[in-house]
Short mmCIF file of C-alpha atoms in Angstrom, two decimals:
data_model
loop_
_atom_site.label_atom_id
_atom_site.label_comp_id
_atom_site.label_asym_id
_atom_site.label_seq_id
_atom_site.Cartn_x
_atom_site.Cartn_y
_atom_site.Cartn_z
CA UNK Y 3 152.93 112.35 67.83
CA UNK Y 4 151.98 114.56 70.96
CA UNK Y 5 149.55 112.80 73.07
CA UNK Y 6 147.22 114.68 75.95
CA UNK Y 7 146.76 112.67 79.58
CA UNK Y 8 144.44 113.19 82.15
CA UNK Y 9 145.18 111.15 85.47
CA UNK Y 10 142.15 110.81 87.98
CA UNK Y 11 142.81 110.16 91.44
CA UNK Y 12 141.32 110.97 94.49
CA UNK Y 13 144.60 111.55 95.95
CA UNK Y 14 146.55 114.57 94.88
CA UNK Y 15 149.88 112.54 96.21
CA UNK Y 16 148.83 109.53 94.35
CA UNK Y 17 148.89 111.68 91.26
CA UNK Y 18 152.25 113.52 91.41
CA UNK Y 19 153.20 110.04 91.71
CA UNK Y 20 151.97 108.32 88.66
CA UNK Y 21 153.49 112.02 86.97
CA UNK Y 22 157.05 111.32 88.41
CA UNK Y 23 156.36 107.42 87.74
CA UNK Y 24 155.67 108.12 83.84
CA UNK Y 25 158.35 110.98 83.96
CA UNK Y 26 161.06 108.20 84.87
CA UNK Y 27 159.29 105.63 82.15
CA UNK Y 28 160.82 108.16 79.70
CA UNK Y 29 156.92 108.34 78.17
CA UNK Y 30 156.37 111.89 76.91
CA UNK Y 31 152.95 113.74 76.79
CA UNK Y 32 152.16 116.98 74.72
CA UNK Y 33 149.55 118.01 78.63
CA UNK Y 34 148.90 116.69 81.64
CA UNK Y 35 145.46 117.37 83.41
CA UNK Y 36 144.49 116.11 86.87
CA UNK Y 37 140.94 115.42 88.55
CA UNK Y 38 140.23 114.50 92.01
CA UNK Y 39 137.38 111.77 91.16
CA UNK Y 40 134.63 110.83 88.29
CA UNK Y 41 132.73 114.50 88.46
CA UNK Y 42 135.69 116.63 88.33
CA UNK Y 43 137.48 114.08 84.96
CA UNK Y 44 133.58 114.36 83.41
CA UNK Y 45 133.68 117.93 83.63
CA UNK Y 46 137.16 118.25 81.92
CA UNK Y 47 136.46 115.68 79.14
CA UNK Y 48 133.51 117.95 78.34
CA UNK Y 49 136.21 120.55 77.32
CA UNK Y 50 137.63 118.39 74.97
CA UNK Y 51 138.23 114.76 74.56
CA UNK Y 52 142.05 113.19 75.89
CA UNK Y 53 144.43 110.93 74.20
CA UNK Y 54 144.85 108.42 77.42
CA UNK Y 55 142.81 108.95 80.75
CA UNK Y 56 144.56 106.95 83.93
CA UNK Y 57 141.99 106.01 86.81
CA UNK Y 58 141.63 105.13 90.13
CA UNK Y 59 139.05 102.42 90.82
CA UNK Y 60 138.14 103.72 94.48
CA UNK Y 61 137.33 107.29 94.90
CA UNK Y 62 134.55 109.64 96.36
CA UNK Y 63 131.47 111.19 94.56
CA UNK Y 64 131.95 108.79 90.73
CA UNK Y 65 134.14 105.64 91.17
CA UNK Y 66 136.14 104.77 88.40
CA UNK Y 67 133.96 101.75 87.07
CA UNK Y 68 131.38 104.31 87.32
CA UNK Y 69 133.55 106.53 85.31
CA UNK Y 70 134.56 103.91 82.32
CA UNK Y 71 130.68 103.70 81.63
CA UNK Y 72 130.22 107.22 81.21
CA UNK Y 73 133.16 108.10 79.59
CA UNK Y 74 132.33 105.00 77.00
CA UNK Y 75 128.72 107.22 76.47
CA UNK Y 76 130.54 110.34 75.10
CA UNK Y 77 131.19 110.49 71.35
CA UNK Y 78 133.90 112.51 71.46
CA UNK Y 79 136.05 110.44 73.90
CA UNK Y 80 135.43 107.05 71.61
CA UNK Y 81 139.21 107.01 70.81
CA UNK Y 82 140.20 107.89 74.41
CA UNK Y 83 142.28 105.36 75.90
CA UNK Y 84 141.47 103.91 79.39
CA UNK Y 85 144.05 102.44 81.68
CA UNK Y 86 142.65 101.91 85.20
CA UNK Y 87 145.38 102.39 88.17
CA UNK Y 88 144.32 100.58 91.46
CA UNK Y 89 145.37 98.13 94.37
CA UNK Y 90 142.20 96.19 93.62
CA UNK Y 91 143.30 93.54 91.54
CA UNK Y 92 140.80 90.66 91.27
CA UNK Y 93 139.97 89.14 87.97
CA UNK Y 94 136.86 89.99 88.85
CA UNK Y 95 137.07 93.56 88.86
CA UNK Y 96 139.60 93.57 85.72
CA UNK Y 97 137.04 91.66 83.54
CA UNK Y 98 134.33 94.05 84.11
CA UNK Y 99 136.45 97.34 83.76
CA UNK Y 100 137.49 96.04 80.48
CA UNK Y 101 133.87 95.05 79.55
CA UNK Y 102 132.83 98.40 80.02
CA UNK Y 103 135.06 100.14 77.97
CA UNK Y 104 138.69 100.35 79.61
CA UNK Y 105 141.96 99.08 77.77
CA UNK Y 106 144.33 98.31 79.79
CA UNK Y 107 144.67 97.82 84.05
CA UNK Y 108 147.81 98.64 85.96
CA UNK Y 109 148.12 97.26 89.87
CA UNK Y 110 149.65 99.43 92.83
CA UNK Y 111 152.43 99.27 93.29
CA UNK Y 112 153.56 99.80 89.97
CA UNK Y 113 157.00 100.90 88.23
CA UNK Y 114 158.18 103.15 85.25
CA UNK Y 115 158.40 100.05 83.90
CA UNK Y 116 155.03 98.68 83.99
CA UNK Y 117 153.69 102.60 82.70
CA UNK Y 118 156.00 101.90 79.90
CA UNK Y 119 154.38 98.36 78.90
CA UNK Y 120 151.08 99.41 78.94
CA UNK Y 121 151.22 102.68 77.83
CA UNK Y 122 153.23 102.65 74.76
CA UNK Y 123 151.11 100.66 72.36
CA UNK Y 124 149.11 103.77 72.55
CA UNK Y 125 151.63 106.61 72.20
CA UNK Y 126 151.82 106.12 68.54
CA UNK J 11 141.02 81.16 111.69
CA UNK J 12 144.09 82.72 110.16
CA UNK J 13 147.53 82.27 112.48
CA UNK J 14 148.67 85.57 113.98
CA UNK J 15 152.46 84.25 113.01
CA UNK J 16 151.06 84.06 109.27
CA UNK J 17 149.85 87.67 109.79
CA UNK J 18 152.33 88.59 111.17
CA UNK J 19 154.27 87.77 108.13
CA UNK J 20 151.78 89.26 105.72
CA UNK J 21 151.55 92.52 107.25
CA UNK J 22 155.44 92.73 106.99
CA UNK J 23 155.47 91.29 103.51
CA UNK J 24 153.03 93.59 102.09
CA UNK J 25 154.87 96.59 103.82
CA UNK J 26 158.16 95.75 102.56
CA UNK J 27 156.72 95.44 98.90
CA UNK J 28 154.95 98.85 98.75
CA UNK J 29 157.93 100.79 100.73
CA UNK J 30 160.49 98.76 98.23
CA UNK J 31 158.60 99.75 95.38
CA UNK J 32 156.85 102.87 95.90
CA UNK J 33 158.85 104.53 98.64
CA UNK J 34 162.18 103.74 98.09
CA UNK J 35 163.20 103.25 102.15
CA UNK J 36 164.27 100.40 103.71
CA UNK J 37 162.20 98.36 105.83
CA UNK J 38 162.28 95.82 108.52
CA UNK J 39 161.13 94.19 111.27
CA UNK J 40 161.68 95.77 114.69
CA UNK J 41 162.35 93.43 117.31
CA UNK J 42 163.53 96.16 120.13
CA UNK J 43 161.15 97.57 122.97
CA UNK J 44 158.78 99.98 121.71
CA UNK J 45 160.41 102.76 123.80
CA UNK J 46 158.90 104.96 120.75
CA UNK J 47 155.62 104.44 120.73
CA UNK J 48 154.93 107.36 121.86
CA UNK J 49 156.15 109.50 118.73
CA UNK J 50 153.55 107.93 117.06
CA UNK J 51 151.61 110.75 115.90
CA UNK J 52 149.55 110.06 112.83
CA UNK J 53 147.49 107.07 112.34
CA UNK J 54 146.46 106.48 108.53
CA UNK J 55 143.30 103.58 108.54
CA UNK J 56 141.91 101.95 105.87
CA UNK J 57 138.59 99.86 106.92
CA UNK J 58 137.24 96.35 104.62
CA UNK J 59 134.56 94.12 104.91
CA UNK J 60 133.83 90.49 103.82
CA UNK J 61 134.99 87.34 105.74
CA UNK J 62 137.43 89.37 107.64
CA UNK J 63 135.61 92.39 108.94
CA UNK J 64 138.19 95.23 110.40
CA UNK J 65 141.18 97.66 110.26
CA UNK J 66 144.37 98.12 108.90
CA UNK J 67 146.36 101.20 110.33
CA UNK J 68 149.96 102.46 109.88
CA UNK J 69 151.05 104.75 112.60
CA UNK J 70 154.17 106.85 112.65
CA UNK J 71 155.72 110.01 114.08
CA UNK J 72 155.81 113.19 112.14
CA UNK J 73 159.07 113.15 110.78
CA UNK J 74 158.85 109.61 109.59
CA UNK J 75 155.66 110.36 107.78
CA UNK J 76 157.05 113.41 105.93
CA UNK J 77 160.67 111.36 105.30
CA UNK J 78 158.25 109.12 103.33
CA UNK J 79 156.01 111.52 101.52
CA UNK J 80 159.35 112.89 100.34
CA UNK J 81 160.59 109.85 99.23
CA UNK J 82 157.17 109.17 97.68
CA UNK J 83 156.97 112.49 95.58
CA UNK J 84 160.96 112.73 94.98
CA UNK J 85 161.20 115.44 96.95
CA UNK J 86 164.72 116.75 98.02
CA UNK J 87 165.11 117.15 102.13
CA UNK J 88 165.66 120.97 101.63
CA UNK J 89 162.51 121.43 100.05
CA UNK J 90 158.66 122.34 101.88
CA UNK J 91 155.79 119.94 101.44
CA UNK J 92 152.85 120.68 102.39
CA UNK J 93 151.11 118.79 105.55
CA UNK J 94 148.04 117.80 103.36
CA UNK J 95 150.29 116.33 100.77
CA UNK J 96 152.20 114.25 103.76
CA UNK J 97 148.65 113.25 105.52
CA UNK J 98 147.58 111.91 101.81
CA UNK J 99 150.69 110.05 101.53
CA UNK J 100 149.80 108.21 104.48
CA UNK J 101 146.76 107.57 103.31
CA UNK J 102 147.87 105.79 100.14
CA UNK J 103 150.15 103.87 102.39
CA UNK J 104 147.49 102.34 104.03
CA UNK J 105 145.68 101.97 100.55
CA UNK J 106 148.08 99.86 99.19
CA UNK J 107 149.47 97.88 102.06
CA UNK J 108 145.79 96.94 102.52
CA UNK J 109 146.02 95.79 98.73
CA UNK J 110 148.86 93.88 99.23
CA UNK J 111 147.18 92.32 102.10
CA UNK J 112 143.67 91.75 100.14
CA UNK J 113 145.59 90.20 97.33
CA UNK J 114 147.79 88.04 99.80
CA UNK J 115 144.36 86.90 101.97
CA UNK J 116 142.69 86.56 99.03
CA UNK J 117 143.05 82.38 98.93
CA UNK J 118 142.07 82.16 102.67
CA UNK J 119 139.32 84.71 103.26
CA UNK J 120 137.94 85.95 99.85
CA UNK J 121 137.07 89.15 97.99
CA UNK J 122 137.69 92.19 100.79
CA UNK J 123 135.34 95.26 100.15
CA UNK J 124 138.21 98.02 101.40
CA UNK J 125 137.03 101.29 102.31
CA UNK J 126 139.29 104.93 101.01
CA UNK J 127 141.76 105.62 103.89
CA UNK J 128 141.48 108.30 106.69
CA UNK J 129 144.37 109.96 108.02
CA UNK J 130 144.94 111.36 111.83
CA UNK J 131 146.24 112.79 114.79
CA UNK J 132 146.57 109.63 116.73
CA UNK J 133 148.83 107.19 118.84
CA UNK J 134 146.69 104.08 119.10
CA UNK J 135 144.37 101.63 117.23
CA UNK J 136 141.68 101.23 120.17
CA UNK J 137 139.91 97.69 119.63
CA UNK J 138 136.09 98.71 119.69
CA UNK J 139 134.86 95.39 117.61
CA UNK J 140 133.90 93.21 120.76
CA UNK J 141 134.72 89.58 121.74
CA UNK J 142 136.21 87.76 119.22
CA UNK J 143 137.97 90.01 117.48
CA UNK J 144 142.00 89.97 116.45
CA UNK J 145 144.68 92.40 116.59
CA UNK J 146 147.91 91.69 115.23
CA UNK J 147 150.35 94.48 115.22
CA UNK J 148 153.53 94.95 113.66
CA UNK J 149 156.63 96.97 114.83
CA UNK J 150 158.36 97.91 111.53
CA UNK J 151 161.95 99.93 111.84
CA UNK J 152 161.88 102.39 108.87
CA UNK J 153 165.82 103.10 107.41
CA UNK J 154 167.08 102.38 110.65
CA UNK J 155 165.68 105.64 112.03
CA UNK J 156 161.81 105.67 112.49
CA UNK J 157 160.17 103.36 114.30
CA UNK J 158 156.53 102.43 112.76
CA UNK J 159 153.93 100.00 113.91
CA UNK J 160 151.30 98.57 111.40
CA UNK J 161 148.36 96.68 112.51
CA UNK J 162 145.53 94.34 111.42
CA UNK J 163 141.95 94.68 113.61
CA UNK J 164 140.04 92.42 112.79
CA UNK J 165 136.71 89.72 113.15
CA UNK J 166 135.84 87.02 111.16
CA UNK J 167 132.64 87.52 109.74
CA UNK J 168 130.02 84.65 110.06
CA UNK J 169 127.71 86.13 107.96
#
């Protein structure tokens, strides 16, 4: 089944990178959209709700964290699937993501193969 | 207090994991005079806070910086990329060489609160934090043709 991804990142680098990254994972999505940080991804989701959202933890204007929360207020986005994408990775921080609403956390720097672990249980 | 040898190490550890995994380029130490230091031409930062208070920056010439955004995005040599794209790249090498280095710390000197990364024109990481503060810096040869240096600025915090 086709499934729609939005990747958030406040660096346009960082997300032709996690494109090439799932690309060489062999993982297959139906679109693609991009935001910059939490705003821009709200603002897109209010178009229409995404199969799996990736997002950075650090970024300008919404954080991710701050993100999750919202994201986890919309109705339509209930069955949206959250995988968070950062260098931060203290227990800490991964607990509290995933209290809030995400489903999954994957650690820079990360490899086709790591996409392909924690994406697939969702692609079907 | 943290050993600048240990540093040392760290720095080079973390750099060699992020270029291994996310850049594709081989890494390693430098051990020759710096007789290009001055090529060094951008200087990506990335500030945290905690019980180490400071700076981590990664400064490199021109060409080596786009060689690696290239490598980063899979882009062929014959291709154009755009300086914004190479500037960001950068960036998120700082980003997550200083996550390597938070994670690696971690034991020693806690949680790190780490800032998003700057990028620009620049040579040299100017110590500005006052007496008793560190600098550890780390010549890094980039596929035996670039010439990096990566470096750690830094106080411990009392409060």
């Amino acid at each position: 089944m086709s499934k729609s991804l939005l990747i958030v990142d406040d660096s346009a680098t960082m997300r032709k990178i996690v494109m090439r990254t799932i690309r060489m994972s062999g993982l297959d999505f139906e679109t693609t959209e991009e935001a910059g940080n939490g705003v821009e991804a709200l603002e897109k989701l209010s178009a229409g709700p995404v199969d799996i959202m990736l997002c950075d933890v650090n970024m300008p204007e919404m954080s991710g964290t701050e993100l999750v929360k919202e994201v986890r207020k919309l109705s339509d986005c209930e069955n949206t699937k959250i995988i968070m994408v950062s260098t931060e990775s203290s227990q800490e921080l991964i607990d509290g993501v995933i209290a809030d609403g995400a489903n999954g956390f994957i650690t820079k720097p990360f490899t086709p193969e790591k996409f392909q672990e924690k994406l697939s249980p969702f692609m079907n | 207090m943290i050993e600048q040898v240990c540093l040392n190490e760290l720095l080079l550890e973390s750099a060699k994991e992020i270029f291994e995994t996310m850049v594709f380029m081989d890494l390693a130490e430098c051990t020759e005079p710096a007789e290009n230091a001055e090529d060094c031409a951008l200087l990506g930062t990335i500030t945290f806070k905690g019980a180490l208070e400071g700076c981590l920056a990664f400064c490199c010439s021109v060409p080596c910086a786009r060689a690696i955004a290239m490598n980063m995005l899979g882009i062929d040599t014959s291709e154009e990329i755009a300086e914004e794209d190479v500037c960001d790249a950068i960036g998120e090498i700082c980003n997550m060489v200083m996550g390597s280095v938070k994670k690696r710390l971690a034991e020693s000197a806690g949680n790190l609160e780490v800032s998003i990364p700057s990028v620009v024109s620049g040579r040299q990481l100017k110590n500005n934090m006052g007496e008793g503060s560190h600098k550890t810096t780390v010549k890094i040869n980039i596929e035996d043709e670039y010439v990096t240096e990566l470096s750690l600025l830094y106080h411990e915090n009392s409060n």
